[in-house]
mmCIF file of C-alpha atoms in Angstrom:
data_model
loop_
_atom_site.group_PDB
_atom_site.id
_atom_site.type_symbol
_atom_site.label_atom_id
_atom_site.label_comp_id
_atom_site.label_asym_id
_atom_site.label_seq_id
_atom_site.Cartn_x
_atom_site.Cartn_y
_atom_site.Cartn_z
ATOM 1 C CA MET A 1 -5.361 3.832 21.001
ATOM 2 C CA ALA A 2 -8.654 3.658 19.189
ATOM 3 C CA GLU A 3 -9.799 6.512 16.974
ATOM 4 C CA ASP A 4 -12.761 8.647 18.339
ATOM 5 C CA PRO A 5 -15.841 7.615 16.503
ATOM 6 C CA ARG A 6 -16.644 11.104 15.306
ATOM 7 C CA THR A 7 -13.096 11.395 13.952
ATOM 8 C CA THR A 8 -13.657 8.066 12.204
ATOM 9 C CA ARG A 9 -16.956 9.184 10.627
ATOM 10 C CA THR A 10 -15.455 12.449 9.425
ATOM 11 C CA ARG A 11 -12.447 10.780 7.949
ATOM 12 C CA LEU A 12 -14.592 8.119 6.132
ATOM 13 C CA ALA A 13 -16.930 10.915 4.808
ATOM 14 C CA LEU A 14 -13.866 12.634 3.386
ATOM 15 C CA ARG A 15 -12.438 9.521 1.901
ATOM 16 C CA ASP A 16 -15.872 8.596 0.325
ATOM 17 C CA ALA A 17 -16.287 12.252 -1.050
ATOM 18 C CA LEU A 18 -12.707 12.146 -2.368
ATOM 19 C CA ARG A 19 -13.338 8.779 -4.079
ATOM 20 C CA SER A 20 -16.423 10.196 -5.632
ATOM 21 C CA LEU A 21 -14.760 13.435 -6.818
ATOM 22 C CA LEU A 22 -11.843 11.573 -8.465
ATOM 23 C CA SER A 23 -14.179 9.878 -10.821
ATOM 24 C CA THR A 24 -14.711 13.325 -12.429
ATOM 25 C CA HIS A 25 -11.664 15.384 -11.280
ATOM 26 C CA THR A 26 -7.841 15.041 -11.198
ATOM 27 C CA LEU A 27 -6.480 15.032 -7.648
ATOM 28 C CA ASP A 28 -4.666 18.236 -8.411
ATOM 29 C CA ASP A 29 -8.078 19.889 -9.090
ATOM 30 C CA VAL A 30 -9.829 18.785 -5.929
ATOM 31 C CA SER A 31 -9.611 21.759 -3.490
ATOM 32 C CA VAL A 32 -10.188 21.597 0.323
ATOM 33 C CA SER A 33 -13.327 23.651 -0.235
ATOM 34 C CA LEU A 34 -14.699 21.252 -2.881
ATOM 35 C CA LEU A 35 -13.884 18.205 -0.777
ATOM 36 C CA CYS A 36 -15.444 19.653 2.310
ATOM 37 C CA VAL A 37 -18.706 20.631 0.496
ATOM 38 C CA THR A 38 -18.992 17.275 -1.046
ATOM 39 C CA ALA A 39 -18.351 15.462 2.237
ATOM 40 C CA GLY A 40 -20.549 17.842 4.338
ATOM 41 C CA VAL A 41 -17.531 18.517 6.632
ATOM 42 C CA HIS A 42 -16.487 21.978 7.679
ATOM 43 C CA ARG A 43 -13.069 23.165 6.459
ATOM 44 C CA THR A 44 -11.587 23.681 10.025
ATOM 45 C CA THR A 45 -12.693 20.039 10.765
ATOM 46 C CA PHE A 46 -10.810 18.945 7.648
ATOM 47 C CA TYR A 47 -7.533 20.653 8.685
ATOM 48 C CA GLY A 48 -7.601 18.628 11.834
ATOM 49 C CA HIS A 49 -7.017 15.579 9.645
ATOM 50 C CA ALA A 50 -4.496 16.856 7.023
ATOM 51 C CA PRO A 51 -3.058 20.264 5.816
ATOM 52 C CA GLY A 52 -4.274 19.682 2.396
ATOM 53 C CA VAL A 53 -6.265 17.348 -0.021
ATOM 54 C CA ARG A 54 -3.138 15.697 -1.512
ATOM 55 C CA GLN A 55 -1.673 15.073 1.995
ATOM 56 C CA PHE A 56 -4.933 13.589 3.048
ATOM 57 C CA ALA A 57 -5.132 11.401 0.037
ATOM 58 C CA VAL A 58 -1.508 10.079 0.352
ATOM 59 C CA ALA A 59 -1.779 9.371 3.953
ATOM 60 C CA GLU A 60 -5.222 7.631 3.713
ATOM 61 C CA PHE A 61 -4.699 5.528 0.625
ATOM 62 C CA ALA A 62 -1.126 4.432 1.520
ATOM 63 C CA ALA A 63 -2.462 3.294 4.879
ATOM 64 C CA ASP A 64 -5.025 1.244 2.922
ATOM 65 C CA LEU A 65 -2.397 -0.594 0.974
ATOM 66 C CA ASP A 66 -0.405 -1.010 4.154
ATOM 67 C CA ARG A 67 -3.254 -2.714 5.971
ATOM 68 C CA ILE A 68 -3.632 -5.102 3.060
ATOM 69 C CA ALA A 69 0.083 -5.762 2.850
ATOM 70 C CA THR A 70 0.196 -6.700 6.630
ATOM 71 C CA VAL A 71 0.595 -10.368 7.045
ATOM 72 C CA ALA A 72 0.465 -12.136 10.447
ATOM 73 C CA VAL A 73 2.692 -15.132 10.470
ATOM 74 C CA ASP A 74 3.987 -17.605 13.052
ATOM 75 C CA ALA A 75 7.709 -17.988 12.413
ATOM 76 C CA GLU A 76 7.780 -21.094 14.526
ATOM 77 C CA GLY A 77 4.505 -22.753 13.662
ATOM 78 C CA GLU A 78 4.652 -22.350 9.882
ATOM 79 C CA THR A 79 7.080 -23.456 7.121
ATOM 80 C CA PRO A 80 8.786 -20.942 4.914
ATOM 81 C CA ASP A 81 6.583 -22.162 2.038
ATOM 82 C CA GLN A 82 3.517 -21.617 4.131
ATOM 83 C CA VAL A 83 4.647 -18.014 5.117
ATOM 84 C CA ALA A 84 5.557 -17.326 1.355
ATOM 85 C CA ARG A 85 1.943 -18.496 0.515
ATOM 86 C CA ARG A 86 0.564 -16.087 2.829
ATOM 87 C CA TYR A 87 2.645 -13.199 1.377
ATOM 88 C CA LEU A 88 1.379 -14.210 -2.204
ATOM 89 C CA GLY A 89 -2.235 -14.011 -0.825
ATOM 90 C CA SER A 90 -1.542 -10.640 0.469
ATOM 91 C CA LEU A 91 -0.049 -9.636 -2.817
ATOM 92 C CA ARG A 92 -3.157 -10.768 -4.666
ATOM 93 C CA ASN A 93 -5.361 -9.053 -2.132
ATOM 94 C CA LEU A 94 -3.458 -5.862 -2.705
ATOM 95 C CA LEU A 95 -3.759 -6.171 -6.619
ATOM 96 C CA THR A 96 -7.596 -6.883 -6.249
ATOM 97 C CA HIS A 97 -7.778 -3.759 -4.091
ATOM 98 C CA LEU A 98 -5.927 -1.682 -6.832
ATOM 99 C CA VAL A 99 -8.354 -3.110 -9.469
ATOM 100 C CA ASP A 100 -11.385 -2.318 -7.330
ATOM 101 C CA ASP A 101 -10.126 1.300 -6.494
ATOM 102 C CA ARG A 102 -8.021 1.883 -9.629
ATOM 103 C CA THR A 103 -9.635 5.428 -10.237
ATOM 104 C CA VAL A 104 -8.245 6.606 -6.821
ATOM 105 C CA TYR A 105 -4.766 5.066 -7.221
ATOM 106 C CA ARG A 106 -4.552 6.202 -10.751
ATOM 107 C CA ALA A 107 -5.362 9.807 -9.541
ATOM 108 C CA LEU A 108 -2.614 9.540 -7.051
ATOM 109 C CA LEU A 109 -0.025 8.157 -9.412
ATOM 110 C CA THR A 110 -0.806 10.744 -12.189
ATOM 111 C CA SER A 111 -0.963 13.879 -9.882
ATOM 112 C CA ASP A 112 1.717 16.104 -8.421
ATOM 113 C CA SER A 113 1.495 13.960 -5.367
ATOM 114 C CA ARG A 114 3.037 10.909 -7.289
ATOM 115 C CA GLY A 115 6.384 11.127 -5.608
ATOM 116 C CA SER A 116 4.843 11.638 -2.026
ATOM 117 C CA PHE A 117 2.518 8.715 -2.548
ATOM 118 C CA ARG A 118 5.360 6.475 -3.899
ATOM 119 C CA ALA A 119 7.631 7.473 -1.075
ATOM 120 C CA ALA A 120 4.897 6.845 1.558
ATOM 121 C CA LEU A 121 4.018 3.457 0.069
ATOM 122 C CA GLU A 122 7.763 2.495 -0.226
ATOM 123 C CA GLY A 123 8.356 3.300 3.355
ATOM 124 C CA ARG A 124 5.385 1.163 4.605
ATOM 125 C CA LEU A 125 6.283 -1.684 2.188
ATOM 126 C CA ARG A 126 9.855 -1.646 3.165
ATOM 127 C CA ALA A 127 8.884 -2.136 6.869
ATOM 128 C CA ARG A 128 6.722 -5.074 5.751
ATOM 129 C CA ALA A 129 9.574 -6.551 3.757
ATOM 130 C CA GLU A 130 11.848 -6.292 6.742
ATOM 131 C CA GLN A 131 9.407 -8.165 8.814
ATOM 132 C CA ALA A 132 9.197 -10.909 6.184
ATOM 133 C CA LEU A 133 12.904 -11.109 5.914
ATOM 134 C CA GLY A 134 13.006 -11.343 9.773
ATOM 135 C CA VAL A 135 10.649 -14.284 9.603
ATOM 136 C CA PHE A 136 12.619 -15.933 6.959
ATOM 137 C CA ALA A 137 15.913 -15.446 8.836
ATOM 138 C CA ARG A 138 14.397 -17.074 12.003
ATOM 139 C CA GLN A 139 13.257 -19.916 9.821
ATOM 140 C CA ARG A 140 16.837 -20.277 8.521
ATOM 141 C CA VAL A 141 15.958 -19.756 4.875
ATOM 142 C CA VAL A 142 19.257 -20.097 2.901
ATOM 143 C CA GLY A 143 20.202 -16.883 1.301
ATOM 144 C CA VAL A 144 18.206 -14.515 3.425
ATOM 145 C CA PRO A 145 20.740 -11.764 4.651
ATOM 146 C CA ASP A 146 21.895 -12.194 8.282
ATOM 147 C CA ASP A 147 23.718 -8.828 8.446
ATOM 148 C CA PRO A 148 21.322 -6.013 9.411
ATOM 149 C CA ARG A 149 22.522 -3.644 6.803
ATOM 150 C CA GLU A 150 22.193 -6.227 3.988
ATOM 151 C CA ARG A 151 18.711 -7.189 5.326
ATOM 152 C CA ALA A 152 17.841 -3.480 5.176
ATOM 153 C CA GLU A 153 19.229 -3.223 1.567
ATOM 154 C CA ALA A 154 17.255 -6.292 0.507
ATOM 155 C CA ALA A 155 14.006 -4.922 2.121
ATOM 156 C CA ALA A 156 14.527 -1.688 0.344
ATOM 157 C CA PHE A 157 15.111 -3.399 -3.011
ATOM 158 C CA ILE A 158 12.027 -5.612 -2.545
ATOM 159 C CA ALA A 159 9.779 -2.562 -1.441
ATOM 160 C CA GLY A 160 11.040 -0.268 -4.260
ATOM 161 C CA ALA A 161 10.343 -3.037 -6.821
ATOM 162 C CA LEU A 162 6.832 -3.532 -5.387
ATOM 163 C CA VAL A 163 6.022 0.081 -5.665
ATOM 164 C CA GLY A 164 7.194 0.135 -9.212
ATOM 165 C CA VAL A 165 4.993 -2.903 -10.011
ATOM 166 C CA ILE A 166 2.084 -1.181 -8.267
ATOM 167 C CA ASP A 167 2.525 1.806 -10.385
ATOM 168 C CA VAL A 168 2.655 -0.129 -13.678
ATOM 169 C CA TRP A 169 -0.207 -2.436 -12.561
ATOM 170 C CA THR A 170 -2.432 0.429 -11.549
ATOM 171 C CA LEU A 171 -1.921 2.387 -14.667
ATOM 172 C CA SER A 172 -2.624 -0.644 -16.931
ATOM 173 C CA ASP A 173 -6.005 -2.369 -17.396
ATOM 174 C CA ASP A 174 -4.807 -5.755 -16.199
ATOM 175 C CA ALA A 175 -7.217 -7.390 -13.725
ATOM 176 C CA ASP A 176 -5.782 -10.930 -13.586
ATOM 177 C CA VAL A 177 -4.408 -11.041 -10.182
ATOM 178 C CA ILE A 178 -3.454 -14.679 -10.234
ATOM 179 C CA ASP A 179 -1.228 -14.251 -13.249
ATOM 180 C CA ALA A 180 0.262 -11.072 -12.052
ATOM 181 C CA GLY A 181 0.933 -12.453 -8.527
ATOM 182 C CA ALA A 182 2.930 -15.278 -10.223
ATOM 183 C CA ARG A 183 4.928 -12.813 -12.468
ATOM 184 C CA ILE A 184 5.667 -10.590 -9.484
ATOM 185 C CA THR A 185 6.687 -13.461 -7.221
ATOM 186 C CA ALA A 186 8.977 -14.759 -10.032
ATOM 187 C CA LEU A 187 10.861 -11.323 -9.785
ATOM 188 C CA LEU A 188 11.748 -11.778 -6.059
ATOM 189 C CA PRO A 189 15.174 -12.673 -5.009
ATOM 190 C CA ARG A 190 16.096 -16.437 -5.632
ATOM 191 C CA TRP A 191 16.196 -17.217 -1.873
ATOM 192 C CA TRP A 192 12.572 -15.974 -1.364
ATOM 193 C CA PRO A 193 10.475 -19.202 -0.857
ATOM 194 C CA ARG A 194 8.046 -19.829 -3.629
ATOM 195 C CA GLY A 195 5.307 -21.483 -1.643
#
C-alpha cells in the first residue's frame, strides 16, 4: 500500500532536517524537540513516525541502504555472471551512496544507536543475500548451499561481512567505489560468481 502523501512529506522533512542537523550535531545530541523545530513538524506528528530520533534514523537510513541493495534479476534469463555483475553494480551504488551521505552514516555508526543500526542493516542484507543465493541455486552454481540451514548460514555470513565492510568504508575517507567493489567481491565465498 502506498504511503499517504502527507505522511511522505512529513517523513522527508524530518529526514532532511536530521541530515542537516547531523552536519553540526552528533546523533545522540539531536532531541525530538530540536528535530521537529528544524523540520517544521509538530512533536505529536513525529511520534506517529517513531518513538525517538535514533529509532527514526535507524529505520529510515537502513531502509535507504536496503533499497539500493535490492537487485531485480531473472534467474532463468540471465547467466550467473550477469547476475553477479548486477550485484556488483548494486554494491558500487551502495558505496557511492555512503560516500554522498557519509555524514549521516558516520553519525549512525558512532552513536549509541550503532548496534541497532548494524542489526537493522544486517537483517535487511541477510534477506538480500538469501535471495541472491536462491537465484544462484536455481542457476545451479556449483558450491552454493542446497540445504536451507546451510544457505541461511551462508547468507548470514555474507550479510555480517558486508555490514562490517560498510562500517569500515563509512568511517574511512575512501571514495574509490570501483576499487572497493573489487576488493569486497574478492572476499565473497569462492563459489560466488565473479561476473
